[in-house]
Amino acid sequence: MKSWFNRSIVFFVAALALTSCEKDEDRAVAREGATINLTTSSNAVVLTEEGAEAEALTLSWDEADFGYQAAVTYALQIDTADNNFSTPFNMPLQDAREKVFTGAELNTLLTRLKYAQEETHDVNMRIRATVSNLVEPIYSAAQKVSVTTYSTFVEPSFVYVPGDYQGWSPETAPSLISVESNGIYQGIISFNNKDNNLKFKITEGRSWSVNYGGGAAAGTLALNGPDLAVPTKDSYRITVDLNNMTWSAAKYSWGLIGDATPGGWDKDTDMIYDNEAGVWRLTTALTAGKIKFRLNDDWGTNYGEDNGDSVLEAGGADISVAAGTYEIVLDLENEDGTATYTLTKK
């Protein structure tokens, strides 16, 4: 009996060892010292706006060998020459073994990565190959490519909005801006300086030489057409599309409300948009009390102040004021994204 038991134990241990060996043979183990050979079509590239659509740089690499069959995923890593890939940018490339950059694509990418425009930069590039989070990646050697970028800055263009609200003067009319100079212009115009000031036109310069009025259909433009008009006395975001000869006006009006204002808590006192400075202004007499700022005569968007620092918060607390006449300025276009205000007693 004891002899049979011992033989059984030996057989079990041998079988277990055999099974373990089979599992070891199936386990994925990356080949030590594996690398990828990365080549670039050039080590010095000068990008130009004229050659933006042409191929500027081609990267190609051989297949990563992990020592076993696996689906390999590649990524291009980019970093500055002195950063040694400590915080690289990663561009997923799936299973591709080549990446072709046009001039525009490479210039846009480097601009996005905060490389200065119109300068020459040493850019390190390498390929990263992976098969699983459980297996160490394989990297190619870094290739340094000198890349000279070009500026993508486009000079903005303007049209002007002379009308009855400002004396029909193109020379002093506020403007609409096309940031990309693409024929689409936008800006805020306040039509509430005086009564019956709802008519206006669009001019391409500070004269009447080229002007646009209403077209045959609502919302369209025509060269030398009749006067355009907004529906009511208020401030509007005006959009003009000279490519399609259309225009639109959407109410966009900030006002002051509160028991310190002439309208109390029931009616906004409208502010005027300063087109040149990019701020909203109002000079008015206030009584001792509270004020807030709100958009389009509605509580859906309103600003108060919580911290006493002249920085406004959406839905913030009422702002206390003493009696007096004030110049009030609302600035919604600060570079840091905050909304601020000032109250200057006259």
mmCIF file of C-alpha atoms in Angstrom:
data_model
loop_
_atom_site.group_PDB
_atom_site.id
_atom_site.type_symbol
_atom_site.label_atom_id
_atom_site.label_comp_id
_atom_site.label_asym_id
_atom_site.label_seq_id
_atom_site.Cartn_x
_atom_site.Cartn_y
_atom_site.Cartn_z
ATOM 1 C CA MET A 1 0.000 0.000 0.000
ATOM 2 C CA LYS A 2 2.778 2.385 0.971
ATOM 3 C CA SER A 3 4.694 1.547 -2.239
ATOM 4 C CA TRP A 4 1.603 2.302 -4.358
ATOM 5 C CA PHE A 5 1.113 5.611 -2.544
ATOM 6 C CA ASN A 6 4.755 6.666 -3.130
ATOM 7 C CA ARG A 7 4.510 5.804 -6.823
ATOM 8 C CA SER A 8 1.336 7.931 -7.056
ATOM 9 C CA ILE A 9 3.078 10.914 -5.475
ATOM 10 C CA VAL A 10 6.000 10.633 -7.894
ATOM 11 C CA PHE A 11 3.612 10.444 -10.855
ATOM 12 C CA PHE A 12 1.646 13.503 -9.628
ATOM 13 C CA VAL A 13 4.802 15.601 -9.139
ATOM 14 C CA ALA A 14 6.105 14.609 -12.575
ATOM 15 C CA ALA A 15 2.788 15.510 -14.193
ATOM 16 C CA LEU A 16 2.733 18.848 -12.386
ATOM 17 C CA ALA A 17 6.264 19.619 -13.557
ATOM 18 C CA LEU A 18 5.344 18.723 -17.132
ATOM 19 C CA THR A 19 2.291 21.003 -16.986
ATOM 20 C CA SER A 20 4.413 23.845 -15.605
ATOM 21 C CA CYS A 21 6.890 23.430 -18.454
ATOM 22 C CA GLU A 22 4.101 23.598 -21.011
ATOM 23 C CA LYS A 23 2.794 26.838 -19.445
ATOM 24 C CA ASP A 24 6.286 28.356 -19.477
ATOM 25 C CA GLU A 25 6.557 27.594 -23.185
ATOM 26 C CA ASP A 26 3.264 29.436 -23.856
ATOM 27 C CA ARG A 27 4.148 32.539 -21.803
ATOM 28 C CA ALA A 28 4.950 35.698 -23.868
ATOM 29 C CA VAL A 29 8.492 36.905 -23.236
ATOM 30 C CA ALA A 30 9.896 39.928 -25.101
ATOM 31 C CA ARG A 31 13.198 39.409 -26.850
ATOM 32 C CA GLU A 32 16.008 41.066 -24.896
ATOM 33 C CA GLY A 33 17.809 43.903 -26.659
ATOM 34 C CA ALA A 34 15.025 44.342 -29.215
ATOM 35 C CA THR A 35 14.890 47.694 -30.980
ATOM 36 C CA ILE A 36 13.284 49.403 -33.980
ATOM 37 C CA ASN A 37 15.110 50.982 -36.879
ATOM 38 C CA LEU A 38 13.615 54.439 -37.560
ATOM 39 C CA THR A 39 14.568 56.428 -40.661
ATOM 40 C CA THR A 40 13.595 59.960 -41.679
ATOM 41 C CA SER A 41 13.423 61.371 -45.186
ATOM 42 C CA SER A 42 15.439 64.390 -44.043
ATOM 43 C CA ASN A 43 17.188 65.662 -40.946
ATOM 44 C CA ALA A 44 16.562 69.324 -41.808
ATOM 45 C CA VAL A 45 13.171 70.615 -42.944
ATOM 46 C CA VAL A 46 12.260 74.197 -43.802
ATOM 47 C CA LEU A 47 8.487 74.622 -43.790
ATOM 48 C CA THR A 48 6.829 77.337 -45.864
ATOM 49 C CA GLU A 49 3.271 78.472 -46.348
ATOM 50 C CA GLU A 50 3.667 77.996 -50.106
ATOM 51 C CA GLY A 51 4.596 74.349 -49.580
ATOM 52 C CA ALA A 52 1.982 73.687 -46.927
ATOM 53 C CA GLU A 53 0.197 70.945 -48.879
ATOM 54 C CA ALA A 54 3.355 69.179 -50.087
ATOM 55 C CA GLU A 55 4.998 66.259 -48.268
ATOM 56 C CA ALA A 56 7.577 67.685 -45.880
ATOM 57 C CA LEU A 57 8.797 64.748 -43.778
ATOM 58 C CA THR A 58 8.399 60.970 -43.965
ATOM 59 C CA LEU A 59 9.156 58.647 -41.064
ATOM 60 C CA SER A 60 9.402 54.896 -41.631
ATOM 61 C CA TRP A 61 10.367 52.018 -39.372
ATOM 62 C CA ASP A 62 10.700 48.253 -39.429
ATOM 63 C CA GLU A 63 8.470 45.836 -37.568
ATOM 64 C CA ALA A 64 9.032 45.531 -33.839
ATOM 65 C CA ASP A 65 10.128 42.015 -32.798
ATOM 66 C CA PHE A 66 8.946 41.047 -29.322
ATOM 67 C CA GLY A 67 10.137 37.470 -29.772
ATOM 68 C CA TYR A 68 6.666 36.055 -30.320
ATOM 69 C CA GLN A 69 3.607 36.660 -32.476
ATOM 70 C CA ALA A 70 1.589 39.645 -31.246
ATOM 71 C CA ALA A 71 -0.441 42.583 -32.519
ATOM 72 C CA VAL A 72 1.913 45.557 -32.252
ATOM 73 C CA THR A 73 0.694 49.145 -31.825
ATOM 74 C CA TYR A 74 2.988 52.047 -32.685
ATOM 75 C CA ALA A 75 3.126 55.658 -31.546
ATOM 76 C CA LEU A 76 5.322 58.546 -32.585
ATOM 77 C CA GLN A 77 6.899 60.364 -29.651
ATOM 78 C CA ILE A 78 8.086 63.960 -30.026
ATOM 79 C CA ASP A 79 10.090 66.007 -27.563
ATOM 80 C CA THR A 80 12.621 68.807 -27.466
ATOM 81 C CA ALA A 81 16.216 67.798 -28.040
ATOM 82 C CA ASP A 82 17.222 68.560 -24.441
ATOM 83 C CA ASN A 83 14.232 66.967 -22.677
ATOM 84 C CA ASN A 84 15.228 63.339 -23.357
ATOM 85 C CA PHE A 85 11.595 62.196 -23.759
ATOM 86 C CA SER A 86 10.782 62.856 -20.108
ATOM 87 C CA THR A 87 7.397 64.331 -21.111
ATOM 88 C CA PRO A 88 6.948 63.450 -24.790
ATOM 89 C CA PHE A 89 3.955 64.115 -26.997
ATOM 90 C CA ASN A 90 2.457 60.814 -28.187
ATOM 91 C CA MET A 91 0.803 60.460 -31.591
ATOM 92 C CA PRO A 92 -1.015 57.101 -31.939
ATOM 93 C CA LEU A 93 -0.290 55.386 -35.272
ATOM 94 C CA GLN A 94 -2.076 52.041 -34.745
ATOM 95 C CA ASP A 95 -0.248 49.368 -36.784
ATOM 96 C CA ALA A 96 1.204 51.739 -39.415
ATOM 97 C CA ARG A 97 4.881 51.536 -40.276
ATOM 98 C CA GLU A 98 5.133 54.940 -41.936
ATOM 99 C CA LYS A 99 4.037 58.478 -41.162
ATOM 100 C CA VAL A 100 4.005 61.212 -43.808
ATOM 101 C CA PHE A 101 3.677 64.833 -42.684
ATOM 102 C CA THR A 102 2.608 67.596 -45.021
ATOM 103 C CA GLY A 103 4.109 70.992 -44.337
ATOM 104 C CA ALA A 104 0.850 72.274 -42.869
ATOM 105 C CA GLU A 105 0.381 69.200 -40.665
ATOM 106 C CA LEU A 106 3.885 69.364 -39.210
ATOM 107 C CA ASN A 107 3.733 73.136 -38.738
ATOM 108 C CA THR A 108 0.350 72.890 -36.998
ATOM 109 C CA LEU A 109 1.575 70.097 -34.736
ATOM 110 C CA LEU A 110 4.683 71.982 -33.628
ATOM 111 C CA THR A 111 2.663 75.159 -33.087
ATOM 112 C CA ARG A 112 0.260 73.157 -30.926
ATOM 113 C CA LEU A 113 3.249 71.879 -28.942
ATOM 114 C CA LYS A 114 4.310 75.502 -28.278
ATOM 115 C CA TYR A 115 7.259 75.614 -30.653
ATOM 116 C CA ALA A 116 7.688 79.256 -31.663
ATOM 117 C CA GLN A 117 6.766 80.153 -35.223
ATOM 118 C CA GLU A 118 9.332 81.406 -37.735
ATOM 119 C CA GLU A 119 12.188 79.785 -35.814
ATOM 120 C CA THR A 120 14.381 76.702 -36.254
ATOM 121 C CA HIS A 121 13.995 73.926 -33.676
ATOM 122 C CA ASP A 122 15.812 70.663 -32.997
ATOM 123 C CA VAL A 123 13.006 68.146 -32.584
ATOM 124 C CA ASN A 124 13.610 64.636 -31.249
ATOM 125 C CA MET A 125 11.412 61.881 -32.660
ATOM 126 C CA ARG A 126 11.222 58.185 -31.874
ATOM 127 C CA ILE A 127 8.839 55.254 -32.315
ATOM 128 C CA ARG A 128 7.285 53.441 -29.366
ATOM 129 C CA ALA A 129 5.956 49.906 -29.931
ATOM 130 C CA THR A 130 3.630 48.166 -27.494
ATOM 131 C CA VAL A 131 1.706 44.902 -27.330
ATOM 132 C CA SER A 132 0.320 44.988 -23.789
ATOM 133 C CA ASN A 133 0.458 46.907 -20.549
ATOM 134 C CA LEU A 134 2.163 43.831 -19.093
ATOM 135 C CA VAL A 135 5.106 43.982 -21.501
ATOM 136 C CA GLU A 136 7.740 46.697 -21.632
ATOM 137 C CA PRO A 137 7.571 48.818 -24.820
ATOM 138 C CA ILE A 138 10.271 48.746 -27.463
ATOM 139 C CA TYR A 139 11.689 52.090 -28.623
ATOM 140 C CA SER A 140 13.613 53.164 -31.662
ATOM 141 C CA ALA A 141 16.687 55.309 -31.300
ATOM 142 C CA ALA A 142 15.825 59.012 -31.328
ATOM 143 C CA GLN A 143 16.186 60.888 -34.588
ATOM 144 C CA LYS A 144 16.894 64.613 -34.341
ATOM 145 C CA VAL A 145 15.247 66.671 -37.075
ATOM 146 C CA SER A 146 15.859 70.377 -37.515
ATOM 147 C CA VAL A 147 12.533 72.016 -38.387
ATOM 148 C CA THR A 148 12.022 75.650 -39.365
ATOM 149 C CA THR A 149 8.404 76.670 -38.836
ATOM 150 C CA TYR A 150 6.399 79.410 -40.512
ATOM 151 C CA SER A 151 3.857 81.854 -39.136
ATOM 152 C CA THR A 152 0.178 81.040 -39.487
ATOM 153 C CA PHE A 153 -0.902 84.459 -38.256
ATOM 154 C CA VAL A 154 -3.541 85.991 -40.492
ATOM 155 C CA GLU A 155 -4.097 89.726 -40.372
ATOM 156 C CA PRO A 156 -7.729 90.251 -39.333
ATOM 157 C CA SER A 157 -10.009 92.274 -41.571
ATOM 158 C CA PHE A 158 -12.906 94.577 -40.763
ATOM 159 C CA VAL A 159 -16.160 95.956 -42.076
ATOM 160 C CA TYR A 160 -17.956 98.930 -40.546
ATOM 161 C CA VAL A 161 -21.499 99.603 -39.384
ATOM 162 C CA PRO A 162 -22.551 103.217 -39.961
ATOM 163 C CA GLY A 163 -26.146 103.979 -39.057
ATOM 164 C CA ASP A 164 -28.611 106.386 -37.601
ATOM 165 C CA TYR A 165 -27.469 105.451 -34.085
ATOM 166 C CA GLN A 166 -24.102 107.173 -34.686
ATOM 167 C CA GLY A 167 -24.878 109.786 -37.344
ATOM 168 C CA TRP A 168 -24.396 107.714 -40.516
ATOM 169 C CA SER A 169 -20.637 108.256 -40.449
ATOM 170 C CA PRO A 170 -18.407 105.451 -41.828
ATOM 171 C CA GLU A 171 -15.380 107.379 -40.577
ATOM 172 C CA THR A 172 -16.398 106.885 -36.930
ATOM 173 C CA ALA A 173 -18.576 103.757 -37.170
ATOM 174 C CA PRO A 174 -17.853 100.710 -34.982
ATOM 175 C CA SER A 175 -16.484 97.644 -36.712
ATOM 176 C CA LEU A 176 -17.145 93.951 -37.155
ATOM 177 C CA ILE A 177 -14.059 91.736 -37.266
ATOM 178 C CA SER A 178 -13.111 88.695 -39.327
ATOM 179 C CA VAL A 179 -10.376 87.130 -37.200
ATOM 180 C CA GLU A 180 -9.315 84.744 -39.971
ATOM 181 C CA SER A 181 -10.025 87.172 -42.828
ATOM 182 C CA ASN A 182 -12.367 84.585 -44.291
ATOM 183 C CA GLY A 183 -15.222 86.894 -45.270
ATOM 184 C CA ILE A 184 -17.268 86.248 -42.110
ATOM 185 C CA TYR A 185 -17.453 89.221 -39.742
ATOM 186 C CA GLN A 186 -18.904 89.494 -36.255
ATOM 187 C CA GLY A 187 -19.205 92.055 -33.497
ATOM 188 C CA ILE A 188 -21.507 93.700 -30.972
ATOM 189 C CA ILE A 189 -23.316 96.918 -31.820
ATOM 190 C CA SER A 190 -25.451 98.942 -29.385
ATOM 191 C CA PHE A 191 -28.426 100.599 -31.073
ATOM 192 C CA ASN A 192 -29.624 102.417 -27.976
ATOM 193 C CA ASN A 193 -27.928 105.804 -28.014
ATOM 194 C CA LYS A 194 -31.081 107.578 -29.194
ATOM 195 C CA ASP A 195 -34.646 106.901 -30.319
ATOM 196 C CA ASN A 196 -35.425 105.645 -33.818
ATOM 197 C CA ASN A 197 -31.836 104.546 -34.372
ATOM 198 C CA LEU A 198 -32.527 101.096 -35.794
ATOM 199 C CA LYS A 199 -31.288 101.536 -39.395
ATOM 200 C CA PHE A 200 -27.732 100.901 -40.578
ATOM 201 C CA LYS A 201 -25.592 99.646 -43.465
ATOM 202 C CA ILE A 202 -22.327 97.743 -43.897
ATOM 203 C CA THR A 203 -19.267 99.335 -45.524
ATOM 204 C CA GLU A 204 -15.989 97.702 -46.518
ATOM 205 C CA GLY A 205 -13.966 100.769 -45.578
ATOM 206 C CA ARG A 206 -14.239 104.104 -43.856
ATOM 207 C CA SER A 207 -16.296 105.528 -46.719
ATOM 208 C CA TRP A 208 -19.466 104.803 -48.706
ATOM 209 C CA SER A 209 -17.493 103.576 -51.750
ATOM 210 C CA VAL A 210 -18.458 99.930 -51.172
ATOM 211 C CA ASN A 211 -21.548 99.480 -49.038
ATOM 212 C CA TYR A 212 -24.130 96.754 -48.492
ATOM 213 C CA GLY A 213 -27.797 96.944 -47.638
ATOM 214 C CA GLY A 214 -30.717 94.572 -47.733
ATOM 215 C CA GLY A 215 -31.100 91.983 -50.490
ATOM 216 C CA ALA A 216 -34.213 90.602 -52.157
ATOM 217 C CA ALA A 217 -34.874 88.120 -49.333
ATOM 218 C CA ALA A 218 -34.826 88.617 -45.580
ATOM 219 C CA GLY A 219 -31.366 88.129 -44.104
ATOM 220 C CA THR A 220 -29.563 88.700 -47.411
ATOM 221 C CA LEU A 221 -27.290 91.512 -48.559
ATOM 222 C CA ALA A 222 -26.971 93.440 -51.796
ATOM 223 C CA LEU A 223 -24.417 95.960 -52.984
ATOM 224 C CA ASN A 224 -25.875 99.463 -52.493
ATOM 225 C CA GLY A 225 -29.081 97.882 -51.159
ATOM 226 C CA PRO A 226 -31.615 99.638 -48.904
ATOM 227 C CA ASP A 227 -30.965 100.229 -45.209
ATOM 228 C CA LEU A 228 -30.779 97.269 -42.849
ATOM 229 C CA ALA A 229 -32.492 97.425 -39.444
ATOM 230 C CA VAL A 230 -32.707 95.653 -36.100
ATOM 231 C CA PRO A 231 -36.172 95.083 -34.600
ATOM 232 C CA THR A 232 -35.912 97.014 -31.328
ATOM 233 C CA LYS A 233 -33.699 99.463 -29.500
ATOM 234 C CA ASP A 234 -31.019 97.235 -27.905
ATOM 235 C CA SER A 235 -27.548 95.713 -28.339
ATOM 236 C CA TYR A 236 -26.995 92.938 -30.892
ATOM 237 C CA ARG A 237 -24.337 90.512 -32.035
ATOM 238 C CA ILE A 238 -24.176 91.201 -35.765
ATOM 239 C CA THR A 239 -22.858 88.557 -38.176
ATOM 240 C CA VAL A 240 -22.090 89.420 -41.804
ATOM 241 C CA ASP A 241 -21.102 86.748 -44.339
ATOM 242 C CA LEU A 242 -19.838 88.389 -47.521
ATOM 243 C CA ASN A 243 -19.152 84.991 -49.093
ATOM 244 C CA ASN A 244 -22.846 84.139 -49.127
ATOM 245 C CA MET A 245 -24.127 87.732 -48.866
ATOM 246 C CA THR A 246 -26.114 87.135 -45.682
ATOM 247 C CA TRP A 247 -26.436 88.825 -42.307
ATOM 248 C CA SER A 248 -28.082 88.223 -38.938
ATOM 249 C CA ALA A 249 -28.610 90.033 -35.643
ATOM 250 C CA ALA A 250 -29.036 88.248 -32.299
ATOM 251 C CA LYS A 251 -29.863 90.186 -29.152
ATOM 252 C CA TYR A 252 -26.842 90.391 -26.854
ATOM 253 C CA SER A 253 -27.396 93.014 -24.193
ATOM 254 C CA TRP A 254 -25.908 93.409 -20.728
ATOM 255 C CA GLY A 255 -27.683 95.556 -18.184
ATOM 256 C CA LEU A 256 -27.646 96.630 -14.568
ATOM 257 C CA ILE A 257 -30.457 95.641 -12.216
ATOM 258 C CA GLY A 258 -31.142 96.054 -8.502
ATOM 259 C CA ASP A 259 -32.836 98.326 -5.980
ATOM 260 C CA ALA A 260 -30.011 100.856 -6.423
ATOM 261 C CA THR A 261 -30.762 101.270 -10.159
ATOM 262 C CA PRO A 262 -33.419 103.453 -11.831
ATOM 263 C CA GLY A 263 -35.452 100.355 -12.774
ATOM 264 C CA GLY A 264 -35.175 98.602 -9.410
ATOM 265 C CA TRP A 265 -35.368 94.814 -9.466
ATOM 266 C CA ASP A 266 -38.036 94.914 -12.192
ATOM 267 C CA LYS A 267 -36.258 96.488 -15.164
ATOM 268 C CA ASP A 268 -32.671 96.467 -16.450
ATOM 269 C CA THR A 269 -30.790 99.662 -17.156
ATOM 270 C CA ASP A 270 -29.049 98.827 -20.432
ATOM 271 C CA MET A 271 -25.303 99.236 -20.834
ATOM 272 C CA ILE A 272 -23.615 100.373 -24.066
ATOM 273 C CA TYR A 273 -20.954 98.247 -25.724
ATOM 274 C CA ASP A 274 -17.690 100.104 -26.366
ATOM 275 C CA ASN A 275 -16.656 98.498 -29.648
ATOM 276 C CA GLU A 276 -13.116 99.860 -29.576
ATOM 277 C CA ALA A 277 -12.274 98.968 -25.962
ATOM 278 C CA GLY A 278 -14.284 95.729 -25.892
ATOM 279 C CA VAL A 279 -16.124 96.596 -22.653
ATOM 280 C CA TRP A 280 -19.654 97.518 -21.589
ATOM 281 C CA ARG A 281 -20.204 101.022 -20.167
ATOM 282 C CA LEU A 282 -22.935 102.857 -18.309
ATOM 283 C CA THR A 283 -23.024 106.204 -16.523
ATOM 284 C CA THR A 284 -26.027 106.503 -14.228
ATOM 285 C CA ALA A 285 -27.220 107.727 -10.839
ATOM 286 C CA LEU A 286 -27.567 105.024 -8.187
ATOM 287 C CA THR A 287 -29.221 105.119 -4.788
ATOM 288 C CA ALA A 288 -27.800 103.264 -1.802
ATOM 289 C CA GLY A 289 -28.612 99.606 -2.314
ATOM 290 C CA LYS A 290 -27.724 96.524 -4.361
ATOM 291 C CA ILE A 291 -26.886 95.857 -8.002
ATOM 292 C CA LYS A 292 -26.156 92.900 -10.285
ATOM 293 C CA PHE A 293 -25.306 92.437 -13.956
ATOM 294 C CA ARG A 294 -27.441 90.245 -16.212
ATOM 295 C CA LEU A 295 -27.714 89.256 -19.867
ATOM 296 C CA ASN A 296 -30.693 89.908 -22.143
ATOM 297 C CA ASP A 297 -33.031 91.051 -19.327
ATOM 298 C CA ASP A 298 -33.122 87.539 -17.918
ATOM 299 C CA TRP A 299 -31.846 85.802 -14.786
ATOM 300 C CA GLY A 300 -30.539 82.837 -16.780
ATOM 301 C CA THR A 301 -27.124 84.531 -16.959
ATOM 302 C CA ASN A 302 -26.273 86.971 -14.187
ATOM 303 C CA TYR A 303 -23.177 88.084 -12.310
ATOM 304 C CA GLY A 304 -22.597 89.162 -8.730
ATOM 305 C CA GLU A 305 -19.535 89.393 -6.519
ATOM 306 C CA ASP A 306 -18.637 86.974 -3.735
ATOM 307 C CA ASN A 307 -15.146 88.003 -2.655
ATOM 308 C CA GLY A 308 -14.980 91.800 -2.768
ATOM 309 C CA ASP A 309 -12.219 91.744 -5.400
ATOM 310 C CA SER A 310 -14.115 93.218 -8.399
ATOM 311 C CA VAL A 311 -14.065 89.764 -10.019
ATOM 312 C CA LEU A 312 -17.584 88.634 -10.847
ATOM 313 C CA GLU A 313 -19.030 85.176 -10.301
ATOM 314 C CA ALA A 314 -21.942 83.640 -12.183
ATOM 315 C CA GLY A 315 -24.946 83.859 -9.877
ATOM 316 C CA GLY A 316 -22.792 85.650 -7.296
ATOM 317 C CA ALA A 317 -23.934 87.807 -4.393
ATOM 318 C CA ASP A 318 -25.590 91.217 -4.757
ATOM 319 C CA ILE A 319 -23.127 94.117 -4.938
ATOM 320 C CA SER A 320 -23.625 96.906 -2.384
ATOM 321 C CA VAL A 321 -23.232 100.520 -3.551
ATOM 322 C CA ALA A 322 -23.489 103.933 -1.941
ATOM 323 C CA ALA A 323 -25.627 106.662 -3.465
ATOM 324 C CA GLY A 324 -24.036 108.681 -6.263
ATOM 325 C CA THR A 325 -23.476 108.970 -9.988
ATOM 326 C CA TYR A 326 -21.144 106.296 -11.339
ATOM 327 C CA GLU A 327 -19.338 105.321 -14.484
ATOM 328 C CA ILE A 328 -19.722 101.532 -14.545
ATOM 329 C CA VAL A 329 -17.533 99.308 -16.726
ATOM 330 C CA LEU A 330 -18.142 95.581 -17.288
ATOM 331 C CA ASP A 331 -15.262 93.639 -18.879
ATOM 332 C CA LEU A 332 -16.061 90.139 -20.132
ATOM 333 C CA GLU A 333 -12.989 89.789 -22.356
ATOM 334 C CA ASN A 334 -10.104 89.491 -19.892
ATOM 335 C CA GLU A 335 -7.258 87.276 -21.052
ATOM 336 C CA ASP A 336 -7.573 85.048 -17.982
ATOM 337 C CA GLY A 337 -11.249 84.397 -18.723
ATOM 338 C CA THR A 338 -12.604 86.268 -15.718
ATOM 339 C CA ALA A 339 -15.399 88.839 -15.729
ATOM 340 C CA THR A 340 -14.566 92.057 -13.879
ATOM 341 C CA TYR A 341 -16.195 95.413 -13.190
ATOM 342 C CA THR A 342 -15.338 98.877 -11.943
ATOM 343 C CA LEU A 343 -17.513 101.532 -10.280
ATOM 344 C CA THR A 344 -16.077 105.042 -10.559
ATOM 345 C CA LYS A 345 -17.936 107.763 -8.704
ATOM 346 C CA LYS A 346 -18.314 110.943 -10.748
#
